[in-house]
Amino acid sequence: MNNNLLIKVEHLSRHYGPIQAVSAVDFELKRGEVLGFLGPNGAGKSTTMQMITGNLAPSTGKVTICGVDLLDDPKTAKAEIGYLPEQPPVYRDFTVDEYLNFCARINRISKDKISRAVDQAKQRCGLTEVSKRLIANLSKGFQQRVGIAQAIIHSPAIVVLDEPTVGLDPIQIREIRSLIRELSSEHGVILSTHILPEVQMTCDRVQIINKGKLVYSDDIANLDQRMRATTLLLELRKPPSEDVLQNLSGINRCEALGNNHFRLHHTHEQNPAEQIAEQAVKQGWGLLTLSPERKSLEQVFVEITSSEQSSSEEGQAA
Amino acid sequence: MMILTIAQREIRSLFYSPLAWAILGVTQLILAYLFLSQLQEYIHLQPQLKMMAAAPGITDVVILPIYSSAAFIMMMVVPMLTMRLISDERRNKTLTLLFSAPISMTEIIVGKYLGIVAFMLIMVLMMTLMPLSLTIAATLDFGLLMAVIIGLVLMVAAFVSVGLYMSTLTIQPTVAAVSTFGILLLLWIIDWAGNKVVDENASGALSYLSMLRHFEPLGKGIFSTGDIMYYLLFITTFLVLSIRRLDADRLQG
């Protein structure tokens, strides 16, 4: 068994009555990797997370955690997972210390190591100052951190975080993101979110799930590549006619946007920006702006999810 | 080990809420009032009792009625304690914490069950202090006292198992409480109808189901395996049902 392979999910499906929430999802997670799970609301992110963590039995399929089948030997498998659900599972009438102590004990940490584990988790999540306070009296952000502390207290091989930054303020979001990056040095992390920049900032690999199906799975670098658009935005003070721009080498199409703005579509292989600048100076067009346009992750996301949709519709028609 | 951890958390969170203290206080107060009025009656009856050949002792007159009343009061108290066991955790989504941890459904259910039973033991212990205070002035029939305590504990343990199961069925604690109380009351009075049924077999079945019928012999000092088995089977049944119900949480669609 490959030691670095933490999770192996094979053909995982789940239906609620007639509704297919997740269908035939396959993926893997390796040590030291942050895997982003992206999808619109109701896409099946949470259902998948619940199945990986043993909170929900899959209808079909297999989940292997560190080489142990989750259904055959749930106790051994679950010991390797820390899970933060959408709503942090905290006992509101406990103090942070009491709660984390309980979590340490149910995760079978031996007695002599409990206080160290609790201290460490508190420290990593910035909870040391509030350790004597009731969880009910903590702010949402701190409760979220308590939830994360609970997930990492037994230093599991895999940390599964379901929308960990929802409802937090920007500073807290930044702190939690850096905590996630930090966690990835020792643990494998699965992160679900519908906030796209979050994925860009924290993840190594992205998986997009839509309507229960995995529609995209790639490294973040490749996603970056995909986001690099094939258009240039050009603004000239004394523009030549559109045809002239159109006929420049490497330009496929020129779009006049009005107000002396143009969008130039070029091929993927070569970027004609250099030649355009040269030409502009030579011909005295009065170059004001020349910038490559980037597709936002949102656009890519919509592209991927909607193209999947149309192709499946075609499939149905045929 | 895990069972104890869960039981301990259950007791801890009970005592963090005012509910546990209020229940302990109110129950103790009512039982003390009953105890004192029963004692008053005994003092009143004493001259007559002296005339009788085989007179009932203080244990029969004062202590046994208290335990019968206690059983009835605890029937009303148990639903309030058991209602939040699972349903509240389900509603607050804290059940996920237990499901994701390396513990089995059996450990979760038995742990929670023992937590409440332990709390009820505290209650029984506190009320037992009252009869024990009589040892200063009188001699008690300790065999009889022991039998009735065992009977009460078994009955209360059975109440808790029903309450726990009802709590696994719903997300609303109040629904769990009401249905627990309904079932317990029905099982309490089920043999009333049994007495009126002419058919011998049918009445036998109904009175076998009655919880009270199995408590009464212990109150007379009759320790019968049949009655003990009734309670143990009762408890096991409801615990197994609870475990299955909790397991179904993962499976249900």
XYZ file of C-alpha atoms in Angstrom:
571
model
C 0.000 0.000 0.000
C 1.287 3.375 -0.937
C 2.046 5.202 2.264
C 1.328 8.602 0.856
C -2.128 7.800 -0.370
C -4.488 8.958 2.363
C -7.911 8.672 0.822
C -9.025 6.618 -2.065
C -12.628 7.058 -3.111
C -14.004 4.708 -5.686
C -17.316 5.040 -7.411
C -19.009 6.696 -4.504
C -22.733 7.258 -4.936
C -25.498 8.331 -2.678
C -29.160 8.837 -3.308
C -31.881 10.169 -1.079
C -34.909 8.345 -2.345
C -35.197 9.206 -6.022
C -32.760 12.126 -5.758
C -29.224 11.305 -6.771
C -27.087 13.514 -4.530
C -23.702 12.098 -5.504
C -23.067 9.757 -8.379
C -19.967 7.722 -9.105
C -17.351 10.046 -7.680
C -13.726 8.897 -7.765
C -10.759 10.748 -6.309
C -7.654 10.439 -4.218
C -5.839 12.516 -1.659
C -2.126 12.361 -1.004
C -0.157 13.426 2.029
C 0.711 17.103 2.133
C -1.982 18.058 -0.310
C -4.848 20.503 0.015
C -7.729 19.400 -2.116
C -10.400 21.960 -2.844
C -13.930 20.795 -3.353
C -15.821 23.341 -5.299
C -19.412 23.450 -6.319
C -22.605 25.445 -6.194
C -25.029 24.944 -3.330
C -26.630 21.539 -3.343
C -24.012 20.067 -5.660
C -23.237 17.205 -3.289
C -20.162 18.605 -1.557
C -21.415 18.079 1.963
C -22.849 14.673 1.156
C -19.469 13.571 -0.173
C -17.725 14.899 2.942
C -20.190 13.110 5.181
C -19.558 9.863 3.376
C -15.787 10.187 3.633
C -16.023 10.827 7.360
C -18.418 7.983 8.038
C -21.389 10.148 8.942
C -23.374 8.862 6.036
C -23.337 5.427 4.504
C -22.767 5.480 0.740
C -25.373 3.823 -1.459
C -22.612 2.263 -3.503
C -18.880 2.687 -3.720
C -15.881 2.349 -1.496
C -13.871 4.689 0.704
C -10.405 3.659 1.780
C -8.707 5.693 4.498
C -4.961 5.072 4.814
C -5.486 1.611 3.378
C -8.394 0.749 5.681
C -11.882 0.297 4.307
C -14.192 2.739 6.070
C -17.132 0.351 6.070
C -15.229 -2.766 7.121
C -13.315 -1.239 9.982
C -14.823 2.147 10.818
C -13.032 2.573 14.143
C -9.540 2.280 12.706
C -10.437 4.378 9.684
C -12.134 7.128 11.658
C -9.152 7.501 13.964
C -7.294 8.931 10.972
C -9.896 11.579 10.175
C -10.691 14.916 11.674
C -13.920 16.469 10.467
C -15.344 19.940 10.756
C -18.914 19.931 9.463
C -20.663 23.033 8.173
C -21.867 23.824 11.652
C -19.135 23.320 14.265
C -20.253 20.432 16.513
C -19.610 22.175 19.826
C -21.281 21.689 23.179
C -22.298 25.202 24.024
C -22.491 24.691 27.761
C -18.885 23.510 27.985
C -15.775 25.648 28.245
C -13.212 25.359 25.466
C -10.926 23.302 27.714
C -13.631 20.895 28.808
C -14.851 20.454 25.274
C -11.422 19.784 23.800
C -10.668 17.380 26.635
C -13.780 15.432 25.785
C -12.858 15.433 22.091
C -9.388 14.173 22.915
C -10.831 11.341 24.955
C -13.382 10.158 22.424
C -10.614 10.160 19.844
C -8.754 7.653 21.992
C -5.803 9.803 22.923
C -4.087 8.136 25.855
C -4.554 9.821 29.233
C -1.016 11.120 29.681
C -1.051 12.779 26.261
C -4.409 14.510 26.513
C -3.314 17.767 28.092
C -0.509 18.147 25.589
C -2.812 17.474 22.670
C -5.329 19.997 23.979
C -2.664 22.647 24.495
C -1.278 22.107 21.052
C -4.662 22.305 19.367
C -5.505 25.481 21.295
C -2.246 27.045 20.342
C -2.575 26.255 16.668
C -6.057 27.649 16.497
C -5.363 30.695 18.649
C -7.659 29.640 21.460
C -5.277 29.845 24.399
C -6.752 33.080 25.744
C -10.340 31.890 25.646
C -9.735 28.404 27.041
C -11.686 29.058 30.231
C -14.692 30.607 28.540
C -17.978 28.968 27.717
C -18.265 28.122 24.045
C -21.773 29.615 23.980
C -20.283 33.018 24.806
C -17.661 32.936 22.058
C -18.107 34.711 18.762
C -18.876 32.764 15.599
C -15.274 33.008 14.475
C -13.960 31.552 17.700
C -16.548 28.799 17.661
C -15.351 27.954 14.180
C -11.806 27.756 15.488
C -12.935 25.485 18.291
C -14.436 23.322 15.569
C -11.111 23.220 13.744
C -9.244 22.511 16.979
C -11.566 19.574 17.527
C -10.782 18.257 14.043
C -7.004 18.343 14.474
C -6.710 17.426 18.148
C -5.746 13.794 17.515
C -3.420 14.847 14.660
C -5.268 12.755 12.120
C -3.771 11.994 8.729
C -6.706 13.673 7.041
C -8.519 16.842 7.967
C -11.858 17.414 6.277
C -13.199 20.946 6.499
C -16.652 21.766 5.206
C -16.905 25.466 4.352
C -14.609 26.546 7.181
C -14.689 30.268 6.450
C -18.420 30.851 6.176
C -19.630 33.668 8.351
C -16.212 34.913 9.384
C -14.820 38.408 9.021
C -12.007 39.029 6.513
C -9.257 38.938 9.128
C -10.474 35.670 10.561
C -10.796 34.263 7.071
C -7.176 35.126 6.409
C -6.083 33.512 9.651
C -8.008 30.348 8.972
C -6.636 30.138 5.444
C -3.102 30.385 6.726
C -3.936 27.758 9.323
C -5.121 25.475 6.539
C -1.873 26.005 4.649
C 0.009 25.205 7.826
C -1.994 22.034 8.391
C -1.155 20.778 4.938
C 2.483 20.343 5.914
C 1.591 17.356 8.080
C -1.927 16.379 7.136
C -3.846 15.909 3.954
C -6.616 18.457 3.840
C -9.919 18.371 2.022
C -11.656 21.689 1.878
C -15.094 22.327 0.561
C -16.204 25.773 -0.369
C -18.171 27.782 -2.843
C -15.845 30.742 -2.520
C -13.584 30.549 -5.533
C -10.684 32.783 -4.498
C -10.348 30.679 -1.393
C -9.527 27.688 -3.528
C -7.019 29.703 -5.510
C -5.294 30.805 -2.346
C -5.219 27.638 -0.317
C -5.463 24.579 -2.506
C -3.009 22.512 -4.522
C -5.664 20.692 -6.428
C -9.228 21.508 -7.328
C -12.224 19.346 -7.918
C -15.424 20.809 -9.172
C -18.591 18.958 -8.412
C -21.890 19.801 -10.004
C -25.178 17.977 -9.591
C -23.455 15.118 -7.847
C -20.884 14.538 -10.571
C -17.224 15.330 -10.605
C -16.885 17.592 -13.627
C -13.354 18.862 -13.243
C -10.282 17.763 -11.394
C -6.855 19.263 -11.893
C -3.898 20.973 -10.272
C -4.348 24.583 -9.353
C -1.561 25.491 -11.802
C -3.510 24.020 -14.667
C -6.582 25.857 -13.575
C -4.488 28.996 -13.635
C -3.518 28.162 -17.176
C -7.122 27.747 -18.079
C -7.923 31.098 -16.601
C -5.387 32.819 -18.779
C -7.643 34.218 -21.422
C -6.770 34.701 -25.071
C -7.752 38.346 -25.282
C -5.967 41.656 -24.964
C -7.561 44.918 -24.017
C -6.317 47.827 -26.075
C -6.977 51.520 -25.743
C -5.668 53.963 -28.329
C -5.960 57.731 -28.563
C -5.907 57.825 -32.362
C -7.073 54.364 -33.393
C -6.791 53.162 -36.967
C -9.730 51.449 -38.595
C -10.828 48.113 -37.183
C -9.646 46.282 -40.256
C -6.097 47.395 -39.679
C -6.109 45.954 -36.197
C -7.811 42.836 -37.411
C -5.061 42.227 -39.914
C -2.213 42.426 -37.470
C -0.331 39.160 -37.259
C -1.571 36.762 -34.585
C -4.927 38.443 -34.179
C -7.959 36.333 -34.887
C -10.623 38.859 -34.319
C -11.011 42.438 -33.230
C -13.939 43.705 -31.241
C -14.615 47.422 -30.966
C -15.866 48.259 -27.514
C -16.447 51.932 -28.245
C -14.696 54.916 -26.738
C -11.468 53.873 -28.501
C -11.343 50.546 -26.650
C -10.752 47.285 -28.496
C -10.665 43.677 -27.492
C -8.239 41.601 -29.551
C -8.646 37.832 -29.628
C -5.490 35.912 -30.289
C -4.425 32.296 -30.405
C -3.407 30.359 -27.349
C 0.115 29.730 -28.568
C 1.434 33.206 -29.067
C 0.824 36.496 -27.418
C 0.948 39.342 -29.934
C 1.172 42.124 -27.337
C 4.748 42.941 -28.226
C 4.042 43.433 -31.902
C 0.991 45.525 -31.185
C 2.987 47.872 -28.975
C 5.641 48.133 -31.655
C 3.067 48.891 -34.317
C 1.305 51.424 -32.122
C 4.495 53.364 -31.597
C 5.485 53.126 -35.220
C 2.146 54.281 -36.560
C 1.556 56.809 -33.830
C -1.768 55.372 -32.590
C -1.217 56.796 -29.131
C -1.112 53.639 -26.995
C -2.877 54.172 -23.670
C -3.658 50.675 -22.444
C -2.510 47.234 -23.467
C -3.302 44.510 -20.985
C -4.010 40.808 -21.092
C -7.436 39.935 -19.821
C -7.836 37.159 -17.292
C -10.892 35.070 -16.932
C -12.010 35.012 -13.379
C -12.344 31.687 -11.653
C -16.054 32.366 -11.690
C -16.098 32.415 -15.451
C -14.100 29.214 -15.674
C -16.391 27.665 -13.135
C -19.511 28.640 -15.018
C -17.886 27.475 -18.243
C -17.075 24.073 -16.813
C -20.379 23.513 -15.092
C -22.494 24.778 -17.965
C -20.538 22.955 -20.666
C -21.005 19.774 -18.676
C -24.679 20.482 -18.528
C -25.087 21.053 -22.249
C -23.059 17.984 -23.132
C -25.149 15.827 -20.835
C -28.279 17.285 -22.340
C -26.990 16.394 -25.792
C -26.300 12.918 -24.521
C -29.837 12.639 -23.286
C -31.232 13.900 -26.581
C -29.266 11.258 -28.448
C -13.660 3.223 28.550
C -15.369 5.194 25.770
C -18.699 4.351 27.358
C -17.590 5.942 30.608
C -16.303 9.035 28.803
C -19.664 9.543 27.174
C -21.579 8.802 30.376
C -19.415 11.281 32.224
C -20.074 13.999 29.668
C -23.772 13.358 29.926
C -23.789 13.784 33.719
C -21.550 16.812 33.480
C -23.780 18.596 31.024
C -26.830 17.659 33.115
C -25.345 19.388 36.126
C -24.364 22.402 34.028
C -28.005 23.034 33.332
C -30.372 24.165 36.068
C -32.716 21.346 35.061
C -30.864 18.633 36.960
C -30.700 20.668 40.135
C -34.333 21.675 39.881
C -35.396 18.077 39.341
C -33.308 16.808 42.258
C -34.646 19.545 44.514
C -38.300 19.230 43.616
C -38.309 15.428 43.767
C -36.580 15.447 47.122
C -39.040 17.988 48.471
C -42.108 16.041 47.405
C -40.717 12.771 48.667
C -39.795 14.377 51.974
C -43.338 15.625 52.348
C -44.697 12.153 51.596
C -42.202 10.636 53.981
C -43.204 12.941 56.809
C -46.909 12.446 56.261
C -46.386 8.686 56.181
C -44.421 8.909 59.405
C -47.234 10.935 60.947
C -49.666 8.211 59.973
C -47.443 5.573 61.516
C -47.329 7.437 64.808
C -51.078 7.763 64.604
C -51.518 4.040 63.977
C -48.966 2.884 66.502
C -51.421 2.164 69.364
C -53.522 -0.030 67.091
C -50.503 -1.778 65.645
C -49.443 -2.805 69.122
C -52.685 -4.748 69.521
C -52.138 -6.773 66.352
C -50.490 -10.164 66.473
C -48.373 -9.931 63.309
C -48.236 -6.190 62.979
C -46.561 -4.619 59.959
C -43.315 -2.913 60.895
C -42.164 0.596 60.199
C -40.581 -0.553 56.956
C -43.945 -1.728 55.639
C -45.934 1.237 56.760
C -43.583 4.128 56.149
C -40.912 3.117 53.690
C -42.642 0.950 51.105
C -45.325 3.512 50.183
C -42.578 6.092 49.696
C -40.829 3.917 47.149
C -44.057 3.284 45.297
C -44.714 7.026 45.134
C -41.103 7.592 44.111
C -41.553 5.193 41.214
C -44.526 7.195 40.025
C -42.764 10.544 40.430
C -39.707 9.279 38.597
C -41.918 8.164 35.768
C -42.687 11.824 35.276
C -39.118 12.976 35.829
C -37.318 10.561 33.501
C -38.816 11.906 30.241
C -37.524 15.369 31.114
C -34.013 14.021 31.554
C -33.927 11.688 28.588
C -35.634 13.918 26.055
C -32.516 15.751 24.975
C -30.168 12.758 24.897
C -30.070 12.270 21.142
C -32.645 14.697 19.771
C -30.825 17.748 21.095
C -27.525 16.563 19.718
C -29.174 15.931 16.422
C -30.694 19.386 16.406
C -27.458 21.130 17.373
C -25.581 18.946 14.874
C -23.201 17.768 17.558
C -23.981 14.146 16.799
C -21.463 14.499 13.967
C -18.729 14.791 16.574
C -19.573 11.358 17.948
C -20.146 9.825 14.525
C -16.772 11.033 13.218
C -14.884 9.818 16.267
C -13.638 6.242 16.442
C -16.497 5.028 18.629
C -19.290 2.629 17.838
C -23.013 3.315 17.973
C -23.274 0.856 20.860
C -20.748 2.827 22.871
C -22.629 6.068 22.219
C -26.005 4.631 23.245
C -24.806 2.675 26.264
C -22.705 5.625 27.421
C -25.597 8.031 27.252
C -27.871 5.493 28.900
C -25.520 4.914 31.800
C -25.085 8.655 32.248
C -28.780 9.160 32.934
C -29.041 5.976 34.990
C -26.196 7.247 37.150
C -28.058 10.494 37.670
C -31.186 8.566 38.673
C -29.080 6.531 41.107
C -28.089 9.769 42.789
C -31.765 10.559 43.134
C -32.555 7.137 44.596
C -29.592 7.447 46.935
C -30.758 10.818 48.177
C -34.249 9.613 48.891
C -32.886 6.521 50.640
C -31.247 8.815 53.172
C -34.709 9.514 54.588
C -35.575 5.940 55.597
C -32.010 5.491 56.801
C -32.507 8.402 59.179
C -35.095 6.247 60.956
C -32.377 3.854 62.106
C -31.664 6.322 64.887
C -34.939 5.415 66.587
C -36.119 2.190 65.010
C -34.944 -1.077 63.528
C -35.494 -1.414 59.816
C -36.018 -4.538 57.806
C -32.950 -4.100 55.637
C -33.711 -7.090 53.424
C -37.029 -5.566 52.503
C -35.496 -2.131 52.035
C -32.829 -3.596 49.747
C -35.426 -5.448 47.682
C -37.513 -2.359 47.171
C -34.459 -0.265 46.242
C -33.438 -2.870 43.665
C -36.985 -2.826 42.336
C -37.027 0.955 42.039
C -33.621 1.084 40.362
C -34.619 -1.557 37.825
C -37.882 0.182 37.092
C -36.213 3.558 36.684
C -33.542 1.995 34.478
C -36.361 0.657 32.304
C -37.928 4.127 32.158
C -34.629 5.587 30.977
C -34.269 3.008 28.205
C -37.681 3.975 26.825
C -36.805 7.665 27.080
C -33.528 7.144 25.268
C -35.212 5.286 22.448
C -37.853 7.977 22.059
C -35.116 10.564 21.901
C -33.455 8.760 18.997
C -36.691 8.916 17.034
C -37.152 12.637 16.856
C -35.394 15.946 16.555
C -37.745 17.705 18.983
C -36.953 17.087 22.656
C -40.516 17.892 23.709
C -41.922 15.289 21.336
C -39.545 12.761 22.836
C -40.635 13.728 26.356
C -44.339 13.537 25.635
C -44.133 10.200 23.855
C -41.911 8.738 26.570
C -44.363 9.803 29.217
C -47.226 8.371 27.168
C -45.582 4.977 26.818
C -44.565 4.814 30.454
C -48.009 5.760 31.663
C -49.587 3.219 29.349
C -47.269 0.499 30.636
C -48.107 1.594 34.163
C -51.845 1.286 33.759
C -52.004 -1.437 31.138
C -53.115 -4.070 33.629
C -56.124 -2.004 34.711
C -57.794 -3.116 31.540
C -56.308 -6.558 32.060
C -58.295 -6.963 35.266
C -61.526 -6.462 33.406
C -60.770 -8.752 30.496
C -62.606 -12.016 31.058
C -60.314 -14.110 28.877
C -57.716 -15.533 31.200
C -54.813 -15.610 28.698
C -55.318 -12.090 27.457
C -55.398 -10.608 30.916
C -52.259 -12.557 31.748
C -50.421 -11.012 28.798
C -51.489 -7.482 29.668
C -50.531 -7.770 33.287
C -47.219 -9.323 32.288
C -46.485 -6.176 30.285
C -47.327 -3.910 33.199
C -44.236 -2.511 34.839
C -45.993 -2.072 38.136
C -46.862 -5.773 38.355
C -43.176 -6.634 38.404
C -42.378 -3.982 40.965
C -45.007 -5.002 43.496
C -43.485 -8.378 44.460
C -40.155 -6.690 45.189
C -42.036 -4.291 47.422
C -43.221 -7.297 49.390
C -39.681 -8.559 49.622
C -40.171 -11.271 47.006
C -37.081 -11.346 44.821
C -38.090 -13.347 41.770
C -35.857 -13.982 38.786
C -38.864 -13.632 36.510
C -39.354 -10.003 37.515
C -35.671 -9.179 37.264
C -35.542 -10.775 33.842
C -38.558 -8.744 32.765
C -36.707 -5.506 33.490
C -33.432 -6.666 31.980
C -35.169 -7.809 28.799
C -37.101 -4.571 28.669
C -33.933 -2.485 28.960
C -31.987 -4.574 26.455
C -34.799 -4.359 23.923
C -34.966 -0.602 24.016
C -31.186 -0.198 23.966
C -30.897 -2.430 20.912
C -33.706 -0.503 19.227
C -31.891 2.764 19.989
C -28.623 1.506 18.558
C -30.370 0.389 15.409
C -32.177 3.684 15.111
C -28.982 5.660 15.481
C -27.286 3.473 12.921
C -30.154 4.158 10.554
C -29.235 7.843 10.716
C -26.265 7.063 8.520
C -28.215 4.841 6.192
C -31.464 6.659 5.711
C -32.214 8.302 2.416
